[in-house]
C-alpha positions as a Markdown table, in Angstrom:
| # | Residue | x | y | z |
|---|---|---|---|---|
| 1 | Unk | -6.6 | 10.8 | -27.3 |
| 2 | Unk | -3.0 | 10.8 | -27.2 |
| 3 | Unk | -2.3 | 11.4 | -23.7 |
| 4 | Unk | -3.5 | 12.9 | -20.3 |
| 5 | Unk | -5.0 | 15.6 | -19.3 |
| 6 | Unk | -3.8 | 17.3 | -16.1 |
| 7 | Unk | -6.9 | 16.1 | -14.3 |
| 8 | Unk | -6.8 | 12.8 | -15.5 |
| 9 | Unk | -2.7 | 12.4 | -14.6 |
| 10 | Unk | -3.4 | 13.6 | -11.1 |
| 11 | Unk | -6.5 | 10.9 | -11.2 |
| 12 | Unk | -4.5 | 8.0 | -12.1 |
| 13 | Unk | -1.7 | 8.8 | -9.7 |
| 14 | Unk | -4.1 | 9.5 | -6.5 |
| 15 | Unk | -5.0 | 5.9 | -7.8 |
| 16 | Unk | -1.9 | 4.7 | -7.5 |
| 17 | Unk | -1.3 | 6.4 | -4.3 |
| 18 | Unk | -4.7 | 4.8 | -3.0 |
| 19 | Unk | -3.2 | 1.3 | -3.8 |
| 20 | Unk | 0.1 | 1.6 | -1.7 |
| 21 | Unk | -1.0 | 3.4 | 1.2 |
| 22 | Unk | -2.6 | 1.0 | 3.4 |
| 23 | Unk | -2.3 | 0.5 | 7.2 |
| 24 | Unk | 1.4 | -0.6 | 7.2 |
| 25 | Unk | 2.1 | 2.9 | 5.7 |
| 26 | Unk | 0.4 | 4.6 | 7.8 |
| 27 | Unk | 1.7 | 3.3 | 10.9 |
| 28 | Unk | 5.8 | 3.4 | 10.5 |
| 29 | Unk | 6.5 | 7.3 | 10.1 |
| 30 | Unk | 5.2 | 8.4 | 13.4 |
| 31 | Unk | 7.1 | 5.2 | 14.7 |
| 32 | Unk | 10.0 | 6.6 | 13.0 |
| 33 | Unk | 9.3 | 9.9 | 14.0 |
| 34 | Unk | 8.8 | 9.4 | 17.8 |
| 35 | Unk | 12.4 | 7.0 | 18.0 |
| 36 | Unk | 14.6 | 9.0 | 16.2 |
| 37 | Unk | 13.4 | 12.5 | 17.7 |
| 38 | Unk | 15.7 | 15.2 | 17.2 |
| 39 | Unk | 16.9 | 13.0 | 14.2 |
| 40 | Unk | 14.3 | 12.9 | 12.2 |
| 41 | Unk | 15.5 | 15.0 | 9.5 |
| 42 | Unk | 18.6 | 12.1 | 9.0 |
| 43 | Unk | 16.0 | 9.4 | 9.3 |
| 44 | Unk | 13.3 | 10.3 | 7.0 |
| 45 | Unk | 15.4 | 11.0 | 4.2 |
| 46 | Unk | 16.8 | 7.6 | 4.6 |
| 47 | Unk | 12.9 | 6.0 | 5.4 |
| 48 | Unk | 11.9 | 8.2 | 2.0 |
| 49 | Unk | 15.1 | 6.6 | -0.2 |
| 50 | Unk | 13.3 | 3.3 | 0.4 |
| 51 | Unk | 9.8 | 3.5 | 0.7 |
| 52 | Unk | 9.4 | 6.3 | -1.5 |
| 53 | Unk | 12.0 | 6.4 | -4.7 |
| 54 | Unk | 12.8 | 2.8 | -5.2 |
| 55 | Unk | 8.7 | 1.7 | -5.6 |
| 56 | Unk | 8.4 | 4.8 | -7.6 |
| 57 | Unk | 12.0 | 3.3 | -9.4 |
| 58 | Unk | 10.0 | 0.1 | -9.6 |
| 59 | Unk | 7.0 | 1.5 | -11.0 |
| 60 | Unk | 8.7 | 3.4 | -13.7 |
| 61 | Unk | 10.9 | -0.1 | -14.6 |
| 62 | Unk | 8.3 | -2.7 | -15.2 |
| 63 | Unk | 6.2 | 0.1 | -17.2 |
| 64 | Unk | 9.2 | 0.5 | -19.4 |
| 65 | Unk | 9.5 | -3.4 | -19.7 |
| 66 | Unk | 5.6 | -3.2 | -20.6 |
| 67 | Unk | 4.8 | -5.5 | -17.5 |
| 68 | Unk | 6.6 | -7.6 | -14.6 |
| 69 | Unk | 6.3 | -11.0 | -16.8 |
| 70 | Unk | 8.2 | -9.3 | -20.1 |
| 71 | Unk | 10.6 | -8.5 | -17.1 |
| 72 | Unk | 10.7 | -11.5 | -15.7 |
| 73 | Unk | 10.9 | -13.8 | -18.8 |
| 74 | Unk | 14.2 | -12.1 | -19.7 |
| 75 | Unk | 15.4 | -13.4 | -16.9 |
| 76 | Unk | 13.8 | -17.0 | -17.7 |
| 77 | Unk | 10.0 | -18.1 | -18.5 |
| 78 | Unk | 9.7 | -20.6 | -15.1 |
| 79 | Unk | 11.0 | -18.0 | -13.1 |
| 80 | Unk | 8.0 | -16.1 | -14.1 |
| 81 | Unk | 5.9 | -18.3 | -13.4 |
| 82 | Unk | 7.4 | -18.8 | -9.7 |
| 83 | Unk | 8.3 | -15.6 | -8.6 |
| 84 | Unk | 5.4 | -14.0 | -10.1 |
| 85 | Unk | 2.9 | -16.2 | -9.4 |
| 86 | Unk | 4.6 | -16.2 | -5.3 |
| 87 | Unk | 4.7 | -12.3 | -5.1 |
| 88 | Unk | 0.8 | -12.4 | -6.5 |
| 89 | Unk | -0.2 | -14.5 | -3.4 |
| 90 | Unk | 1.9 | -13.0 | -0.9 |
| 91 | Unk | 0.5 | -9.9 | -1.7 |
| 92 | Unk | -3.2 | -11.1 | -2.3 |
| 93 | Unk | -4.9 | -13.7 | -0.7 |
| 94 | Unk | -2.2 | -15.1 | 1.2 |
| 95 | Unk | -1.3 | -11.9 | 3.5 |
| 96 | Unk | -1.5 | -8.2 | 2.5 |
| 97 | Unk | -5.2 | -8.8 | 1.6 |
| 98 | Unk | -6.6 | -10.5 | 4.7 |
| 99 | Unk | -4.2 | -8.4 | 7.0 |
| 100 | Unk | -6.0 | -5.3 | 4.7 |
| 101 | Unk | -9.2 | -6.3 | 7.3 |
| 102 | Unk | -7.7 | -7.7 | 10.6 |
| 103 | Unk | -6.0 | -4.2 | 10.6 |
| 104 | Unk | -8.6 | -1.8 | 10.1 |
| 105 | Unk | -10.8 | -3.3 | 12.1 |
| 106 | Unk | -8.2 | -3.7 | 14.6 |
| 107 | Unk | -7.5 | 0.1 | 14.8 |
| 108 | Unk | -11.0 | 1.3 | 14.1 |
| 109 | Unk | -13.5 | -1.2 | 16.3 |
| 110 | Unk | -11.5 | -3.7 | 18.7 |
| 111 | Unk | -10.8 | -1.2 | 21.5 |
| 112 | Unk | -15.0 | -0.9 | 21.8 |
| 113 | Unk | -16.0 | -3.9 | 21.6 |
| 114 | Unk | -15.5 | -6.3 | 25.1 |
| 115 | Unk | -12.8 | -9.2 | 25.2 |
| 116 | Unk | -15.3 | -12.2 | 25.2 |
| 117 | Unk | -17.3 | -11.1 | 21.7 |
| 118 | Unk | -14.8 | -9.6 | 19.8 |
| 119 | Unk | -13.8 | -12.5 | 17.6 |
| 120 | Unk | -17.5 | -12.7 | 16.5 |
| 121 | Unk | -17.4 | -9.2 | 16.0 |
| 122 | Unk | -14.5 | -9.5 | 14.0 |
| 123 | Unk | -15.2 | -12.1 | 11.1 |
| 124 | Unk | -18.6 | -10.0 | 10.9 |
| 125 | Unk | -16.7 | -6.5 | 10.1 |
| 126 | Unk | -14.7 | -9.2 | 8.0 |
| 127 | Unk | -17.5 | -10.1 | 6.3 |
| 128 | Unk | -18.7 | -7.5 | 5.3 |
| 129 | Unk | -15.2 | -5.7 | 4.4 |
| 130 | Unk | -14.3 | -8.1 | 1.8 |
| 131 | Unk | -17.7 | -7.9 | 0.0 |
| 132 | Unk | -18.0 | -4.8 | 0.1 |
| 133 | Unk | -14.2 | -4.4 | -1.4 |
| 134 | Unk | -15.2 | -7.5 | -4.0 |
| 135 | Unk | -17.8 | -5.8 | -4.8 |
| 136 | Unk | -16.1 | -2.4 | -5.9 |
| 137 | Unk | -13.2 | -5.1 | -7.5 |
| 138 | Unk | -15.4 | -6.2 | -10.0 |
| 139 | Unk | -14.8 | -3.3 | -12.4 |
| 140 | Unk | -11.0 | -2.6 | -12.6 |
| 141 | Unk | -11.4 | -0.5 | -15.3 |
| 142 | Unk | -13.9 | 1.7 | -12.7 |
| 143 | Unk | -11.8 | 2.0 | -9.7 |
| 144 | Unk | -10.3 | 5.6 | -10.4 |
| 145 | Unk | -13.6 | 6.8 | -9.9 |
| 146 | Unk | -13.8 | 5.8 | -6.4 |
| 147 | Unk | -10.5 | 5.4 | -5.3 |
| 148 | Unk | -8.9 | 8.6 | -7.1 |
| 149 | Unk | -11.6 | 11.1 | -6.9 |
| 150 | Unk | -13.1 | 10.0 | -4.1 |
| 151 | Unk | -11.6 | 8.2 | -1.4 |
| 152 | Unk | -8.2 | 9.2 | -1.7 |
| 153 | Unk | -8.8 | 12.7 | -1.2 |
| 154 | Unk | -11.0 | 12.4 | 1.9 |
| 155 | Unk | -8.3 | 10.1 | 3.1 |
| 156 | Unk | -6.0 | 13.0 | 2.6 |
| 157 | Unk | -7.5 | 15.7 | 4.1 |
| 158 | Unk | -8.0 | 13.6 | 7.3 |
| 159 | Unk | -4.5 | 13.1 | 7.3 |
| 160 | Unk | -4.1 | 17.0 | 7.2 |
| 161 | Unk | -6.3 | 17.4 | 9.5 |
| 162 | Unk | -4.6 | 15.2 | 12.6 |
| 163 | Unk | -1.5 | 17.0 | 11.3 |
| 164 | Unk | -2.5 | 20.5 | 11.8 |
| 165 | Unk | -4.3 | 19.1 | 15.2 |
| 166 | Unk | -0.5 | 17.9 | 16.5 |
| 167 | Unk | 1.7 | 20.9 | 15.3 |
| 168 | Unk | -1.3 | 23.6 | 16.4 |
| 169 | Unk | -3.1 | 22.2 | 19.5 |
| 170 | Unk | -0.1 | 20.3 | 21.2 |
| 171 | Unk | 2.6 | 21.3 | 22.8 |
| 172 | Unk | 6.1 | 20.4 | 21.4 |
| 173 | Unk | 8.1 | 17.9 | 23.6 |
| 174 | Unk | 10.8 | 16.6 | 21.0 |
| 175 | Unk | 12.9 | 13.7 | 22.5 |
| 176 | Unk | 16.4 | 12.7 | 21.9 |
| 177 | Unk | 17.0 | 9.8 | 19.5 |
| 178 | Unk | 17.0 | 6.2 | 20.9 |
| 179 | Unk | 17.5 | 2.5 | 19.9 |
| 180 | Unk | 19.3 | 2.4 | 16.6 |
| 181 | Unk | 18.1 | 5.7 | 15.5 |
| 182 | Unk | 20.7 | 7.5 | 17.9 |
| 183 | Unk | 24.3 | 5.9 | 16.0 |
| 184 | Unk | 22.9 | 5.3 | 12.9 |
| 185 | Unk | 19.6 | 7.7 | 11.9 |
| 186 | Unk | 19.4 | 7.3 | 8.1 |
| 187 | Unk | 20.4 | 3.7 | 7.9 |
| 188 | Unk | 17.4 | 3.4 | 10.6 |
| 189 | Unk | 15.3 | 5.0 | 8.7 |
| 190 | Unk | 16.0 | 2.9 | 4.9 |
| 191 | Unk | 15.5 | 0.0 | 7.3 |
| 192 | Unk | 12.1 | 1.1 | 8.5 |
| 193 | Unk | 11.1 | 2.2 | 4.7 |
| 194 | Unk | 12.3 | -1.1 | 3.5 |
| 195 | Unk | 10.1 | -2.9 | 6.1 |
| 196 | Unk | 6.8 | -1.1 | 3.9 |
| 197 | Unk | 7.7 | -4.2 | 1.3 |
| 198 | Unk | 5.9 | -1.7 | -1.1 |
| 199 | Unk | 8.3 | -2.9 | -4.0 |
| 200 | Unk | 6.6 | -6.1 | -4.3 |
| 201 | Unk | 3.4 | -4.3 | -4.6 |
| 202 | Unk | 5.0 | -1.7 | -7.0 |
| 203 | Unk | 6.1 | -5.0 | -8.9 |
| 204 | Unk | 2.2 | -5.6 | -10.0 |
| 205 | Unk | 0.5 | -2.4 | -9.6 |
| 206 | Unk | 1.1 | -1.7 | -13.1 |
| 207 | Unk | -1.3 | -4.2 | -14.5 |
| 208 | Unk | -4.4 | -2.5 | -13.1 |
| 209 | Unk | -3.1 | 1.1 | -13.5 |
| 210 | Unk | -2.8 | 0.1 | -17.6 |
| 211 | Unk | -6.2 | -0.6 | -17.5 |
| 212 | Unk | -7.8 | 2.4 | -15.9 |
| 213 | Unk | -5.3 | 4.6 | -18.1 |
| 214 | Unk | -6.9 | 2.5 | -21.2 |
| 215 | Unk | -10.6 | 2.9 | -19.8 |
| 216 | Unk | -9.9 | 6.9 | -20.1 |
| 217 | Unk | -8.8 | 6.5 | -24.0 |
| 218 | Unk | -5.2 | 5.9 | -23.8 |
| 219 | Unk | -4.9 | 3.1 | -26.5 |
| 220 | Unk | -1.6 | 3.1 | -27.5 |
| 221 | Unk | 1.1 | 1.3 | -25.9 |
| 222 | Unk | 3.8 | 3.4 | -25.6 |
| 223 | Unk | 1.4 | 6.0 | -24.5 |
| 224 | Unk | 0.1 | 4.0 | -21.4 |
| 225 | Unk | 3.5 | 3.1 | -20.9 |
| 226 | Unk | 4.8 | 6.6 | -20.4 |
| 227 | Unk | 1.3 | 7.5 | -18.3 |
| 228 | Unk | 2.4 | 4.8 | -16.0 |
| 229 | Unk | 5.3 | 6.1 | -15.5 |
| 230 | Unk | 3.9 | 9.7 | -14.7 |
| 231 | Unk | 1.4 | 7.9 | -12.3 |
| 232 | Unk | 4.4 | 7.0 | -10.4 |
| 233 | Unk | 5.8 | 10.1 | -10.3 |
| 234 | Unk | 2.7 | 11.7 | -8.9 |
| 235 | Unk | 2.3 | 8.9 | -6.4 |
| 236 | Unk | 5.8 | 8.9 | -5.3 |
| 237 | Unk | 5.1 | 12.8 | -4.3 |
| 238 | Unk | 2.2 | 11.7 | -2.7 |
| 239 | Unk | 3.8 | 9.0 | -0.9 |
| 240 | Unk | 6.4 | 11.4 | 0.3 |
| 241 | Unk | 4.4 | 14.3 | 1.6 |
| 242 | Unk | 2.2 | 12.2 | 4.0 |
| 243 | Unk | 5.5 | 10.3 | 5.1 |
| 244 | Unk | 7.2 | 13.4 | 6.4 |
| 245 | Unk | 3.6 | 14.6 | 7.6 |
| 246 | Unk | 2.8 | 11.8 | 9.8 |
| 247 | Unk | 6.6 | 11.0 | 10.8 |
| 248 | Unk | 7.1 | 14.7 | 12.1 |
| 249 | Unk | 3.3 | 14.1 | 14.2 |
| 250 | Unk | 5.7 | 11.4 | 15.6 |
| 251 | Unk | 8.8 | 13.6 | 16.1 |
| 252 | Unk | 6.5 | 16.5 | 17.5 |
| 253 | Unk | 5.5 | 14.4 | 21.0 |
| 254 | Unk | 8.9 | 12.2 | 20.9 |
| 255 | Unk | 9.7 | 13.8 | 24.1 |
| 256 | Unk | 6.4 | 12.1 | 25.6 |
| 257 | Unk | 7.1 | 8.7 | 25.1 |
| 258 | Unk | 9.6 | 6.6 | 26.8 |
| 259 | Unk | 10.8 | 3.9 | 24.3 |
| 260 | Unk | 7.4 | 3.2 | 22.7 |
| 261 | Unk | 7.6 | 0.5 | 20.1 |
| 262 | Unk | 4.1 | 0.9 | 18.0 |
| 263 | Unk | 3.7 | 3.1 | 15.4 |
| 264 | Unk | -0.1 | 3.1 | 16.2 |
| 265 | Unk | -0.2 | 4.1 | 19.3 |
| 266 | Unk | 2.2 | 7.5 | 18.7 |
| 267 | Unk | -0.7 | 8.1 | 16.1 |
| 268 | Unk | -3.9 | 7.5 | 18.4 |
| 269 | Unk | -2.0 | 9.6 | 21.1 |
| 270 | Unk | -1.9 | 12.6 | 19.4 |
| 271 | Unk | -5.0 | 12.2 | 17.5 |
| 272 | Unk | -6.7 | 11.6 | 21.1 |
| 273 | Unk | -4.9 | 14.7 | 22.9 |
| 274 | Unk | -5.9 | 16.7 | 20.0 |
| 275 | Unk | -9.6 | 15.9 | 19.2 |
| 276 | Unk | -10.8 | 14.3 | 22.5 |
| 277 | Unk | -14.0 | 12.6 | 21.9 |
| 278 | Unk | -13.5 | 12.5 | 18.1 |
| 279 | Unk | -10.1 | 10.7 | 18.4 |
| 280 | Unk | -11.8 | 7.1 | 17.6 |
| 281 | Unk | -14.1 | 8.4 | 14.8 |
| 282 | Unk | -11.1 | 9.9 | 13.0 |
| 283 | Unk | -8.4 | 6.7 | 13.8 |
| 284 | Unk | -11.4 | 4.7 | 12.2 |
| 285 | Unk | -12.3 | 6.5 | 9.4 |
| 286 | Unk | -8.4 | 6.6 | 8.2 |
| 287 | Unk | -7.6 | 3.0 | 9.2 |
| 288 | Unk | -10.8 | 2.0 | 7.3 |
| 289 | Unk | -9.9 | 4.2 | 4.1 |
| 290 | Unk | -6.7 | 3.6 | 3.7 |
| 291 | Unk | -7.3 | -0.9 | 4.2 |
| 292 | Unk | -9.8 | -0.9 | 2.1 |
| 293 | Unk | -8.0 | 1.2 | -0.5 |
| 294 | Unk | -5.4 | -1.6 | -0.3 |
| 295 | Unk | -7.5 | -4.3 | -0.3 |
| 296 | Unk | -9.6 | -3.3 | -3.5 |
| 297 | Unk | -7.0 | -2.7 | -5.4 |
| 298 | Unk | -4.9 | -5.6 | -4.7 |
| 299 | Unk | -7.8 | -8.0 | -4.9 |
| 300 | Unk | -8.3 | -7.0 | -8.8 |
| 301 | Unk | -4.4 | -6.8 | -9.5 |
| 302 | Unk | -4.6 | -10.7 | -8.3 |
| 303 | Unk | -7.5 | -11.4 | -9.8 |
| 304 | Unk | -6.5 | -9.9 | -13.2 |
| 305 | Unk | -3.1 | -11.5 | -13.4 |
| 306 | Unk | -4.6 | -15.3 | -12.9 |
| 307 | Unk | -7.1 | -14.3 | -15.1 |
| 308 | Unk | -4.4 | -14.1 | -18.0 |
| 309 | Unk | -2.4 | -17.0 | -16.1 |
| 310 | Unk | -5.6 | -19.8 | -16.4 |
| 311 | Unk | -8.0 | -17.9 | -18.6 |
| 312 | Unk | -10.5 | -20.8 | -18.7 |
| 313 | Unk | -11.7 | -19.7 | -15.1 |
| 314 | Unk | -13.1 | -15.8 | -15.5 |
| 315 | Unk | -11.9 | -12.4 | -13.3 |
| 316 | Unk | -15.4 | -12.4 | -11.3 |
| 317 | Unk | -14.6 | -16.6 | -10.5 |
| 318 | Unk | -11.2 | -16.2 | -9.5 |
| 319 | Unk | -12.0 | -12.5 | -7.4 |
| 320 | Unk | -14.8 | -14.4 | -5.6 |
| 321 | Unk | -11.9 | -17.1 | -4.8 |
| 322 | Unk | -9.7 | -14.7 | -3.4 |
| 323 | Unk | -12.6 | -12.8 | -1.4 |
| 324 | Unk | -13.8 | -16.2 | 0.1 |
| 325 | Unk | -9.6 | -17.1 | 0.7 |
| 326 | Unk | -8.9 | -13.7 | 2.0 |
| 327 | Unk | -11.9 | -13.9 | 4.6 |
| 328 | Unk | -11.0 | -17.0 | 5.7 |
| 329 | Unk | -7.3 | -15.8 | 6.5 |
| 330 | Unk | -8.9 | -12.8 | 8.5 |
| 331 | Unk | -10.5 | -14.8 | 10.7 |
| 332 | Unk | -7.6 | -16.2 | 11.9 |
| 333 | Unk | -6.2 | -13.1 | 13.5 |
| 334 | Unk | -3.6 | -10.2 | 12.8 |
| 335 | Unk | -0.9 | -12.1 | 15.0 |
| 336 | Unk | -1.0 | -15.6 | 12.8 |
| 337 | Unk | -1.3 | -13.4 | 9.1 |
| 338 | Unk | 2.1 | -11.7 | 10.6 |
| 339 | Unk | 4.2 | -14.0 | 12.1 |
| 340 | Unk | 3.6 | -16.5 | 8.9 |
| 341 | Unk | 4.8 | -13.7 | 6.4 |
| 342 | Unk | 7.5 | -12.0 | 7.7 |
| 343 | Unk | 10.0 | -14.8 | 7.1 |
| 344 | Unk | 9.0 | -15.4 | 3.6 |
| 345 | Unk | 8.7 | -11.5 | 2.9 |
| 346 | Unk | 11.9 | -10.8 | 4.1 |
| 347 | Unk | 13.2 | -13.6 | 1.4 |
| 348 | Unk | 10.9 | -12.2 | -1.9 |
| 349 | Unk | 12.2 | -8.1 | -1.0 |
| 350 | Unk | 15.7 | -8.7 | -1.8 |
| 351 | Unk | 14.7 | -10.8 | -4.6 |
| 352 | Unk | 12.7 | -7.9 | -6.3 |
| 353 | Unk | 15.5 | -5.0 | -5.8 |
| 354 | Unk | 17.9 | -7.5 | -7.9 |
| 355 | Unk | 14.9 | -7.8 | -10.7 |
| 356 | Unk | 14.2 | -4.2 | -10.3 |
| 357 | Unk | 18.1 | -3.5 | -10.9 |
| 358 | Unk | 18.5 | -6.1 | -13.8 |
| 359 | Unk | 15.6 | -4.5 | -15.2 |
| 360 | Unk | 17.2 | -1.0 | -15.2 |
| 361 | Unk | 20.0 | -2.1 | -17.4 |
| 362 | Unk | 18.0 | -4.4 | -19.3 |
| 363 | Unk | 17.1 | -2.8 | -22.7 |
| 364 | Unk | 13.5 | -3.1 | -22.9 |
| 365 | Unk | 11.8 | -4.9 | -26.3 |
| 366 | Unk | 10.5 | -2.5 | -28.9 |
| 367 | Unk | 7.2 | -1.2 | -27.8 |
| 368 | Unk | 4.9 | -0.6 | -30.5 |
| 369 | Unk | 2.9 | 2.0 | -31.6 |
């Protein structure tokens, strides 16, 4: 086979798309949307610039370098191994995957459950989340079957759903722009996008999109190269067409909320005052899709990369390390997995736009045929 089909293109990139939109995602349009009110227009296109076209830019780069560490090296082999290695756990095992379950469970259970037995409650969803999600890790190669063809598109029309349920059965109330979003709307809004961190996840995504290209015949490795980079294309459009979605739910009541500060709870709002007694089943169902989306996905990125980093110790030894890891995280609450990353986050972002710039006027090596 020389390259993709149409259906397989669209596959790979709802794949994609699967991987980056997680709970995090979710949450900052409608936040967006409800501050900056009547301008939203200015700070979407600003929240799109960075959350949408420079992990899409990123995508695109490291596929054209044939992978992050044939990046990296050029700039020198220990930096590799530091940066790489540091951007692997922050957004594994460390953080993004244990935060994968504290949040879903968080959106879709806690508010049931009473005070006094929710922690229990909590390391059993845990529990069962992370092997569940190991579980569908251990094939890679296989995870376009569930993620593209089937979860991403139920995810999707969910989404649709609460969107047709704001702009059709509420009424419009669209507020004036506050907090930063009033002087400075689009800078707001690249602010907000940059805050998604997705370009360190963009950095690694590659390595598990390669093989599920591979797994549908794509041998060659210019050929997965440039199906990479149509993956990230199709997830970038993706990306942009739920952003504006749920952002404008969050512009369309902006008038009803006086200086709310969670992106979750514009979302919740609307999806209560439009479907009543479904409200919790639908929150759940999306929180829940979209975590464990993330959470798959990132637990066999990890696990592949130190795979090929110490290949004495085998993919299913080192995912059952990160499942057991990323559990153990969980249970130690949404609060603690936050406040411990956002410092060292808000060091390894700025860090990846300079790689992801080097690496756009870095000639990439010959790839062969």
């Amino acid at each position: 086979m020389e390259k993709l089909n149409i259906k397989n293109s669209i596959l790979i990139g709802f794949t994609l798309f699967s991987m980056f939109f997680g709970a995090g995602n979710l949450i900052f349009p409608p936040l967006l949307g409800a501050q900056s009110g009547s301008s939203f227009l200015l700070s979407i296109l600003g929240f799109l610039l960075m959350a949408v076209v420079v992990p899409s830019v990123t995508v695109i780069v490291v596929a054209k370098h044939q992978g992050l560490k044939n990046l990296t090296d050029q700039i020198h082999p220990y930096f590799t191994l530091v940066f790489v290695t540091l951007v692997y756990l922050l957004i594994g095992p460390c953080v993004a995957i244990p935060r994968t379950a504290s949040t879903s469970f968080e959106m879709a259970l806690a508010s049931l459950i009473q005070e006094d037995n929710r922690m229990l409650f909590q390391i059993i969803y845990s529990l069962l989340f992370f092997t569940l999600a190991g579980f569908v890790a251990l094939k890679p190669n296989k995870l376009k079957n569930l993620l593209g063809k089937f979860m991403t598109p139920i995810l999707l029309i969910l989404i649709l759903i609460v969107f047709l349920g704001a702009v059709l059965l509420l009424p419009v109330h669209i507020g004036d722009p506050y907090t930063r979003y009033a002087s400075s709307p689009v800078l707001s809004g690249i602010v907000d996008g940059y805050q998604t961190m997705d370009i360190l996840a963009a950095l690694n995504f590659g390595i598990i999109i390669a093989i599920n290209i591979q797994d549908l015949g794509i041998k060659k490795p210019k050929r997965v190269t440039i199906e990479i980079m149509k993956a990230g294309l199709i997830a970038g459009m993706l990306l942009a067409i739920v952003y504006c979605a749920t952002g404008y739910i969050g512009m369309h009541s902006s008038g009803m909320f006086d200086q709310v500060t969670n992106g979750a709870q514009v979302l919740v709002y609307s999806i209560e005052n439009s479907f009543g007694s479904f409200a919790q089943i639908l929150v759940g169902m999306i929180f829940f899709i979209a975590c464990f989306n993330v959470c798959t996905g990132l637990l066999s990125c990890c696990a592949q990369y130190f795979q090929e980093l110490v290949p004495k110790i085998s993919y299913k030894k080192w995912l059952l390390l990160f499942v057991i890891f990323s559990f153990i995280i969980s249970s130690l609450g949404l609060d603690f997995i936050l406040n411990m990353s956002l410092p060292i986050l808000s060091i390894m972002c700025p860090i990846a736009i300079l790689i992801v710039v080097f690496g756009i006027f870095k000639k990439s090596k010959q790839i062969k045929e």
